[in-house]
CSV table of C-alpha atoms and ligand atoms in Angstrom, one decimal:
chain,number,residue,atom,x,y,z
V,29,UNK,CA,17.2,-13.5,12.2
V,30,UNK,CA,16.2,-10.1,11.9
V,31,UNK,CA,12.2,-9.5,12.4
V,32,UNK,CA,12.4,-7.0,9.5
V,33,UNK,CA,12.3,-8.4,6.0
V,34,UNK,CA,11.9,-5.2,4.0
V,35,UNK,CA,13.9,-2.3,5.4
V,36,UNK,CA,15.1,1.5,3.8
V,37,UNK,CA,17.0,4.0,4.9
V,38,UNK,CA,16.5,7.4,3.0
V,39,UNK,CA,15.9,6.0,0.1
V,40,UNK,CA,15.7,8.2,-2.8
V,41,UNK,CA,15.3,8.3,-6.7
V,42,UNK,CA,15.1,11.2,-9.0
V,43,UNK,CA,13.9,11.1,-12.3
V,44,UNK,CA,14.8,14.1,-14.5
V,45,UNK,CA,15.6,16.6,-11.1
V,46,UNK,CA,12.4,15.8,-9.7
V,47,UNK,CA,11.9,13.3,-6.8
V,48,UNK,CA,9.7,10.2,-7.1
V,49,UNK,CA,10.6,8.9,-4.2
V,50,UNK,CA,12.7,11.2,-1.8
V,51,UNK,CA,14.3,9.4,1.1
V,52,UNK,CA,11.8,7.1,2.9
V,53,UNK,CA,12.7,5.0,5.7
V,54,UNK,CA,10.3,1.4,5.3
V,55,UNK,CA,10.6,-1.2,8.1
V,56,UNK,CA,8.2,-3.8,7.5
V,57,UNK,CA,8.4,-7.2,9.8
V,58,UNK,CA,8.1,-10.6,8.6
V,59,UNK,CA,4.7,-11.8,8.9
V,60,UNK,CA,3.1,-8.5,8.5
V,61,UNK,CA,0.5,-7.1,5.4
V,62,UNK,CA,1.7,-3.9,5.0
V,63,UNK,CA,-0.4,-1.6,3.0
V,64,UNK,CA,1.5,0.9,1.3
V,65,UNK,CA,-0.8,3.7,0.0
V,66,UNK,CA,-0.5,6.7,-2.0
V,67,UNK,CA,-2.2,9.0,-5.0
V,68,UNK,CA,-1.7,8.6,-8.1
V,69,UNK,CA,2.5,9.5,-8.9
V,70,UNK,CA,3.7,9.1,-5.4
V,71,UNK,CA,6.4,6.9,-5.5
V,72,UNK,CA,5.0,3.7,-4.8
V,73,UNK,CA,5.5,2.0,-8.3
V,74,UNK,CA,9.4,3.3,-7.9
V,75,UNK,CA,9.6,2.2,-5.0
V,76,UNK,CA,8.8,-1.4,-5.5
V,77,UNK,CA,10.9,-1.5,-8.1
V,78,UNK,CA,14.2,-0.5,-6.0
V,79,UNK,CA,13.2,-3.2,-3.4
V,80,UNK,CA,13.3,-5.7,-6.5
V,81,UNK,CA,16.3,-4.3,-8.0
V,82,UNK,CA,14.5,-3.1,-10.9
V,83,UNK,CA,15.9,0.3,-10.5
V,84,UNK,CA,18.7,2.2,-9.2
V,85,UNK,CA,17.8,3.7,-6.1
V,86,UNK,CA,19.5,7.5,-6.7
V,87,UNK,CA,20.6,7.7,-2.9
V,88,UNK,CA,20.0,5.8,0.2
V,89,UNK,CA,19.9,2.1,0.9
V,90,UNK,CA,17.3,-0.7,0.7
V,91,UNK,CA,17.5,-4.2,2.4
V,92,UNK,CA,14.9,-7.0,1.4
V,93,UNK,CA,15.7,-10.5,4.0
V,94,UNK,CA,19.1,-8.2,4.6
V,95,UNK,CA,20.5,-8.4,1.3
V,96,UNK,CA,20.9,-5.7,-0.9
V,97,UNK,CA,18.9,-5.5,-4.6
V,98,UNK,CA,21.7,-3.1,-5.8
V,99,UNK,CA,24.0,-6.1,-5.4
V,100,UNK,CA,23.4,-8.1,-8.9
V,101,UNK,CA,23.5,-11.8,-7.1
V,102,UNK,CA,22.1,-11.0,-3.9
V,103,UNK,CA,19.3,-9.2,-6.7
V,104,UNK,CA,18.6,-12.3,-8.0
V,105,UNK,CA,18.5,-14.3,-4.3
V,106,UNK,CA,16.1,-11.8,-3.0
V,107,UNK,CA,13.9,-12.2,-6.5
V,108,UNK,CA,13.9,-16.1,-5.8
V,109,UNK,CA,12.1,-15.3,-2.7
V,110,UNK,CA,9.9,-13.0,-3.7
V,111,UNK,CA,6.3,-13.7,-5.3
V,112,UNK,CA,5.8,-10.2,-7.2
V,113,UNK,CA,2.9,-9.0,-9.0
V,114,UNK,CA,3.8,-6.0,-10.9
V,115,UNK,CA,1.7,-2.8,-12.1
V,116,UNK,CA,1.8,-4.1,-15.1
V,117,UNK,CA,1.3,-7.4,-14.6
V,118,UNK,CA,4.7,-8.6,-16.2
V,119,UNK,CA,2.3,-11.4,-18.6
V,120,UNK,CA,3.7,-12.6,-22.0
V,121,UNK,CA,0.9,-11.4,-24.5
V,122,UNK,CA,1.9,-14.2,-27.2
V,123,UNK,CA,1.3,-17.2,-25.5
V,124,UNK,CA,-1.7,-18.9,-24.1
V,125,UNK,CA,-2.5,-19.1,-19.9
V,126,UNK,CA,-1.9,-22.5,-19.8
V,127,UNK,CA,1.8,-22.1,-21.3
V,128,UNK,CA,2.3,-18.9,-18.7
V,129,UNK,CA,1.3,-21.1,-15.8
V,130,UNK,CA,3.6,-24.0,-16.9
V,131,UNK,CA,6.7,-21.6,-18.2
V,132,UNK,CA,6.5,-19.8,-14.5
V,133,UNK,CA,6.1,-23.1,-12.7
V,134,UNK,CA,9.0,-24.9,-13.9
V,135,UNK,CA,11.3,-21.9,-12.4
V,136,UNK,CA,10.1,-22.5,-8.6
V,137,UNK,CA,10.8,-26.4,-7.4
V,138,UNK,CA,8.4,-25.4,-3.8
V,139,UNK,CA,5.3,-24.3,-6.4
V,140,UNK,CA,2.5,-25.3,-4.8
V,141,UNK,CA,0.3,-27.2,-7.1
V,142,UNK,CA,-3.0,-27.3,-4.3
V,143,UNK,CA,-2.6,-23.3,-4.4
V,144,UNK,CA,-2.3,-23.8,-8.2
V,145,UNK,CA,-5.4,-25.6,-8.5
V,146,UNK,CA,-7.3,-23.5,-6.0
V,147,UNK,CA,-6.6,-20.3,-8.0
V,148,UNK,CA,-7.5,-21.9,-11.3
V,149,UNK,CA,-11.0,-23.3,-9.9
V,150,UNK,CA,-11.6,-19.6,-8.5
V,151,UNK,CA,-10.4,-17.6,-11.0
V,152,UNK,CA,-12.1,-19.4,-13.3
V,153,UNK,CA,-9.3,-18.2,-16.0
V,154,UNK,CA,-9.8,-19.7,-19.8
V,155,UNK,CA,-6.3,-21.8,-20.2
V,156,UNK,CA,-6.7,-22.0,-24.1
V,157,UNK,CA,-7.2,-18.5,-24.4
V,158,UNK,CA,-4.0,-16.5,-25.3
V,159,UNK,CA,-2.9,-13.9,-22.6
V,160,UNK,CA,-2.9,-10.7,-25.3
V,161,UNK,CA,-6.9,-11.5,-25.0
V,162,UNK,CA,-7.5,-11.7,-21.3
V,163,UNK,CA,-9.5,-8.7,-19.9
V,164,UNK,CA,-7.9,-6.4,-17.7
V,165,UNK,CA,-9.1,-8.2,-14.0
V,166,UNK,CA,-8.1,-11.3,-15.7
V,167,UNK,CA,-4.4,-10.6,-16.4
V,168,UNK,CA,-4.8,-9.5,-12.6
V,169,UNK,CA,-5.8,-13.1,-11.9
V,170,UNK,CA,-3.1,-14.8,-14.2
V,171,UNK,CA,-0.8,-12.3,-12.4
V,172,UNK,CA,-1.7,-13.5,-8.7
V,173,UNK,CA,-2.2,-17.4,-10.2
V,174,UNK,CA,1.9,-16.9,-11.5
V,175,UNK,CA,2.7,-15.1,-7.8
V,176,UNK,CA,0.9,-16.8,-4.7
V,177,UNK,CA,2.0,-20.7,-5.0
V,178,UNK,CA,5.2,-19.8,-5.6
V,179,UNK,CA,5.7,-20.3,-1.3
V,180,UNK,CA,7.5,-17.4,-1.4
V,181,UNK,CA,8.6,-16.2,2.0
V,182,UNK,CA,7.5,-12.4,0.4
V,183,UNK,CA,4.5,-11.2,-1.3
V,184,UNK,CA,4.9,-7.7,-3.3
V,185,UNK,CA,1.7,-6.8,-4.7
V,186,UNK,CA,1.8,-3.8,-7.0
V,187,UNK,CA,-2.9,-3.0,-6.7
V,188,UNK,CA,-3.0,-6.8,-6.5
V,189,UNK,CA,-7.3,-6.6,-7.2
V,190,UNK,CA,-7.1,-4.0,-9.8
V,191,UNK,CA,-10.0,-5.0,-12.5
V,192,UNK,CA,-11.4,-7.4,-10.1
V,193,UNK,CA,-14.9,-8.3,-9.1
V,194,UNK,CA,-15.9,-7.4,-5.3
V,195,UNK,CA,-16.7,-11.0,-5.1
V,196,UNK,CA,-13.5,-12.4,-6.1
V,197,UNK,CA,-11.6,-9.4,-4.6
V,198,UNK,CA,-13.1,-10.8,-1.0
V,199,UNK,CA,-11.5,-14.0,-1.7
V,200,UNK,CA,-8.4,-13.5,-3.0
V,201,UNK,CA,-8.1,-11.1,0.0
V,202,UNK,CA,-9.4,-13.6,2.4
V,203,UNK,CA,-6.3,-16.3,0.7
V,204,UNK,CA,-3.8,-13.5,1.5
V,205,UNK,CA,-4.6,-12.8,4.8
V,206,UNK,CA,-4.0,-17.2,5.1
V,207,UNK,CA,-0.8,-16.9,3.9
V,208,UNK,CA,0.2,-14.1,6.1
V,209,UNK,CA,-1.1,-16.4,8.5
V,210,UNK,CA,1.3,-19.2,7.6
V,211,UNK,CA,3.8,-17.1,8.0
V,212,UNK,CA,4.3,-15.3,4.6
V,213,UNK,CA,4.8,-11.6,4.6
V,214,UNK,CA,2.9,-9.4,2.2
V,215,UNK,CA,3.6,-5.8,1.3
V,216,UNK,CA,0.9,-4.2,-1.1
V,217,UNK,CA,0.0,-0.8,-2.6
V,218,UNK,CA,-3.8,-0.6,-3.2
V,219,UNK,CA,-6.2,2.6,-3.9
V,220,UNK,CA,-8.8,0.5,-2.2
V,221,UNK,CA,-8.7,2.0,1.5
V,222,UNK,CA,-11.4,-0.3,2.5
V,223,UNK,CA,-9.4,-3.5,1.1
V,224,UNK,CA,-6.5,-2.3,3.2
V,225,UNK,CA,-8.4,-1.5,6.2
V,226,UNK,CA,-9.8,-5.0,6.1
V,227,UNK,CA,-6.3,-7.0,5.9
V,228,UNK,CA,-3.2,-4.4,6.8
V,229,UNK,CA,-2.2,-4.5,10.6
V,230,UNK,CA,0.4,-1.9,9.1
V,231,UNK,CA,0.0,1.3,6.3
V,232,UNK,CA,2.4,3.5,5.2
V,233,UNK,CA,1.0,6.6,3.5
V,234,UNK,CA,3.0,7.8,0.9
V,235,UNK,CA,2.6,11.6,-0.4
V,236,UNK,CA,4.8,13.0,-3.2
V,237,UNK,CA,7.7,10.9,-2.4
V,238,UNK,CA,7.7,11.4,1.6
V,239,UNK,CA,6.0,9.1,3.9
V,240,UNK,CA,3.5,11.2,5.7
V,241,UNK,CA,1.7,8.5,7.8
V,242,UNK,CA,3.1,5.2,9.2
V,243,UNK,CA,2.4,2.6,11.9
V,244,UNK,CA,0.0,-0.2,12.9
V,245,UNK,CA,-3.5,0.3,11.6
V,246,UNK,CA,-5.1,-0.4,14.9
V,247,UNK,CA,-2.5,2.5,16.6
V,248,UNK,CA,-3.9,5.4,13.7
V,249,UNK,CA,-7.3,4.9,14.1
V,250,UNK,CA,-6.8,5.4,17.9
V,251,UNK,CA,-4.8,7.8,18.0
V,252,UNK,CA,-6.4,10.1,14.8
V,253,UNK,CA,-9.6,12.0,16.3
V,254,UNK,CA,-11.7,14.3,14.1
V,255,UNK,CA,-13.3,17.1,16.4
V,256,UNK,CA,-16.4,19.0,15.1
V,257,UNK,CA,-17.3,22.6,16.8
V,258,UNK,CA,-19.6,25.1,16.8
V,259,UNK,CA,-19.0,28.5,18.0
V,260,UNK,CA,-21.3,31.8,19.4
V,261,UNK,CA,-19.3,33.7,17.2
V,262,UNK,CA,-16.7,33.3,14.6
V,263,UNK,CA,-14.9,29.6,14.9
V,264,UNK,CA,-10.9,30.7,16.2
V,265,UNK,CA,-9.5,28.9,13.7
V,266,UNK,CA,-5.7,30.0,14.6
V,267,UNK,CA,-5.6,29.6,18.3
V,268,UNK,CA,-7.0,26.3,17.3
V,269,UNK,CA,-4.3,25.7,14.8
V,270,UNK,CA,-1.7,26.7,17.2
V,271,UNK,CA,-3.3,24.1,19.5
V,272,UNK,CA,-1.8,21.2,17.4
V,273,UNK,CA,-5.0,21.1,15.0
V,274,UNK,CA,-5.0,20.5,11.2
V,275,UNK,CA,-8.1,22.5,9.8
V,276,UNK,CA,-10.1,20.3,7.1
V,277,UNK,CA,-13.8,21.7,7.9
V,278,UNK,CA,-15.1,25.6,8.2
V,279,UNK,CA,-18.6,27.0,8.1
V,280,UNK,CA,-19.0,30.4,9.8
V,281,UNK,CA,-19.4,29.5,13.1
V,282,UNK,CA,-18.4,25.9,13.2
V,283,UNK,CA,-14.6,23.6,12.1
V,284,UNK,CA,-14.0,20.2,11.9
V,285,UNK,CA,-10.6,19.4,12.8
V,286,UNK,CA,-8.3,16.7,12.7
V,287,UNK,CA,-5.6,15.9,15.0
V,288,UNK,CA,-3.6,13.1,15.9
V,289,UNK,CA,-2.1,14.1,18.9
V,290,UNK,CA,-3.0,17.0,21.2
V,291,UNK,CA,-6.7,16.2,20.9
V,292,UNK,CA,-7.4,17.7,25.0
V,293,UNK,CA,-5.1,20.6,24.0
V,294,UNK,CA,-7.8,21.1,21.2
V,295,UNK,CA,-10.8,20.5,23.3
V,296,UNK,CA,-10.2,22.8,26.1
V,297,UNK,CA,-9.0,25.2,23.9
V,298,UNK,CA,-12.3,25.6,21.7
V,299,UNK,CA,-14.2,25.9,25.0
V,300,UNK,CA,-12.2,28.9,26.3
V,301,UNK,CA,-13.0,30.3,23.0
V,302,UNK,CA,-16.8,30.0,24.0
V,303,UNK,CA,-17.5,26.5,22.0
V,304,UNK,CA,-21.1,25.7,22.4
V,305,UNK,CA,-20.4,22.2,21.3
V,306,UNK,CA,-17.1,20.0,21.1
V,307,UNK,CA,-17.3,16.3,19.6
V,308,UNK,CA,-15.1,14.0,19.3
V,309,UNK,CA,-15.1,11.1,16.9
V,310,UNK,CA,-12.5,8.3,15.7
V,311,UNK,CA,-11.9,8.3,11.8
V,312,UNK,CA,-11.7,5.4,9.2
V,313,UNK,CA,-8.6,5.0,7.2
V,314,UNK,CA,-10.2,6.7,4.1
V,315,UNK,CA,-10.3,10.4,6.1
V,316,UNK,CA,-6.8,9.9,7.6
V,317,UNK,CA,-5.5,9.2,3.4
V,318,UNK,CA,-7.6,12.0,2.4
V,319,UNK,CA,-6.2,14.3,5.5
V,320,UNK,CA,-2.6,13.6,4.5
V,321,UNK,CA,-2.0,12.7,1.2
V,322,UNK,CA,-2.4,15.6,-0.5
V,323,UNK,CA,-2.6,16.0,-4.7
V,324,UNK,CA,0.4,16.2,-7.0
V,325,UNK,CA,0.0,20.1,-7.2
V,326,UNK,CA,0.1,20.3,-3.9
V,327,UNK,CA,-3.6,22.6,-4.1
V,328,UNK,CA,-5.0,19.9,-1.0
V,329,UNK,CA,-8.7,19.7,-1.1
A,428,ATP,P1,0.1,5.1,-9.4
A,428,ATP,O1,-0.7,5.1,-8.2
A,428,ATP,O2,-0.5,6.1,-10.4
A,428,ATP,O3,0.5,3.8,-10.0
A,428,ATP,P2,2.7,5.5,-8.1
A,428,ATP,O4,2.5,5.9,-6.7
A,428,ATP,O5,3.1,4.1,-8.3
A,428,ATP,O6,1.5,5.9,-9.0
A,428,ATP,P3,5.2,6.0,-9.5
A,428,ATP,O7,4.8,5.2,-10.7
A,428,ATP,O8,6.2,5.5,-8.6
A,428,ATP,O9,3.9,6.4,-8.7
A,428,ATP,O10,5.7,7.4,-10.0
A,428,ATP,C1,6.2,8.4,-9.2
A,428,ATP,C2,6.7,9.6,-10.0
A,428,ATP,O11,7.8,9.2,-10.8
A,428,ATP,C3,5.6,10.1,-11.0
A,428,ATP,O12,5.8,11.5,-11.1
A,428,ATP,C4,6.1,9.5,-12.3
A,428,ATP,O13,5.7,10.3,-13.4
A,428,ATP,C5,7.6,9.5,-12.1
A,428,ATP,N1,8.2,8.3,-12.9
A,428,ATP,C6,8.0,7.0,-12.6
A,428,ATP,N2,8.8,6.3,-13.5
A,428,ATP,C7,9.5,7.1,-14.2
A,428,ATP,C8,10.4,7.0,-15.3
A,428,ATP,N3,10.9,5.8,-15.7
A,428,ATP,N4,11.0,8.1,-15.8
A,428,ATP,C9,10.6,9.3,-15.4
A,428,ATP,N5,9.7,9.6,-14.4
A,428,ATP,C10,9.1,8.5,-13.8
């Protein structure tokens, strides 16, 4: 069987001549969380939606377990499989939570009635209460209740602890991370950096439709450096530039760089330019999304 579950090549839509996704290539291997980040209007909401067959991709190809969501039946297998929690949280806002959880249950014969019951004791969700009047971090809640015991071999979580309380959010991240542990794979789009540093082992940074960053977590915060100089004189911003270094940081006589490669390049370069100090520093997550993904204007910070 093939170790990738989700899988793109050059996949592309356009939506009135503009691109909101414009040919990414997305391997992601079974097992895996995969944090798939992004500002707001980056493609990942599209995205999602063309690994579920939800949309038409405009070009390219997608393959989820190797079968393709274009395909209307193999649409429907690959949805069987998948436990997804949508942007919008896909609820039915004129019935109550108890008739959601027992409408969605009788539709998956594996539903897991221990997860069930778990979720329900932690949510702490009012089953009487119609859905129209749950708050915003409880439809999340409903939403993950209808997804997670669902032992689906593929979690999509579309900001799966939007609206939720940091308490709760640490448990519901601590249950994904023990199903990715039993073997489910999870791929998630979240603005919290510090959720996805804590449970990706992969990211994918998405910017205006491109992918900008990918790999393993642990690989970009050792290879990504930030360097921070100071200078006698004016810093030499474009011998440093031509060095390999992307240029985030500029007093007069001092730059903070960032570079994930050519680092020494960097280094010995800003001491033939006289550098009175050099230091180099590793970088959380947070700086290497704010480095790359840039706004939707394009104006960077
Ligand atoms: P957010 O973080 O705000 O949820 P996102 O990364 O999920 O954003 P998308 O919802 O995929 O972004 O949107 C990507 C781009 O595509 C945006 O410019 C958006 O306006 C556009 N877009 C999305 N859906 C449609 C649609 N149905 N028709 C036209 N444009 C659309």
């Amino acid at each position: 069987m093939s170790k990738l579950i989700i899988e793109t090549k050059n996949l592309k839509k356009i939506y009135g001549g503009k691109a909101a996704v414009d040919g990414i290539d997305l391997a992601v291997e079974r097992g895996s969380i995969h944090g798939f980040l992004g500002r707001n209007g980056s493609g990942k909401t599209t995205t999602i939606k063309m690994l579920l067959g939800l949309t038409h991709p405009t070009s390219g190809e997608a393959r989820v377990f190797g079968l393709n969501p274009e395909d209307r039946k193999e649409g429907v297998r690959i949805r069987r499989r998948v436990g997804f929690v949508s942007e919008d949280k896909g609820l039915y806002d004129h019935v109550k939570v108890e008739q959601m959880i027992s409408f969605t249950r009788s539709f998956f014969p594996n539903w897991d009635l221990e997860v069930e019951g778990r979720l329900i004791e932690l949510f702490e969700l009012p089953l009487r209460q119609s859905v129209k009047k749950l708050s915003k971090g409880m439809r999340t809640k409903l939403a993950l209740l209808l997804a997670l015991p669902r032992r689906a071999d593929l979690l999509v979580l579309d900001e799966p602890t939007e609206g939720l309380d940091p308490a709760i959010t640490e448990d519901t991240l601590q249950i994904l991370v023990g199903m990715a542990a039993g073997g489910t794979t999870i791929f998630f789009s979240s603005h919290s950096l510090s959720e996805v540093e804590q449970i990706a082992d992969h990211v994918s940074i998405l910017d205006r439709g491109r992918i900008v960053v990918e790999g393993p977590l642990d690989e970009l915060k050792e290879n990504y450096r930030r360097i921070h100089m100071v200078f006698e004189e004016e810093a030499p911003e474009k011998a440093l530039v031509a060095a390999g270094a992307a240029q985030f940081r500029r007093v007069p006589r001092s730059l903070t760089v960032f570079a994930d490669r050519d680092v020494e390049t960097i280094v010995d370069r800003a001491y033939l330019h006289n550098a009175v100090s050099v230091e180099v520093a590793p970088v959380t997550l947070k700086e290497i999304f704010l480095e790359c993904a840039r706004s939707e204007t394009g104006g960077g910070r």
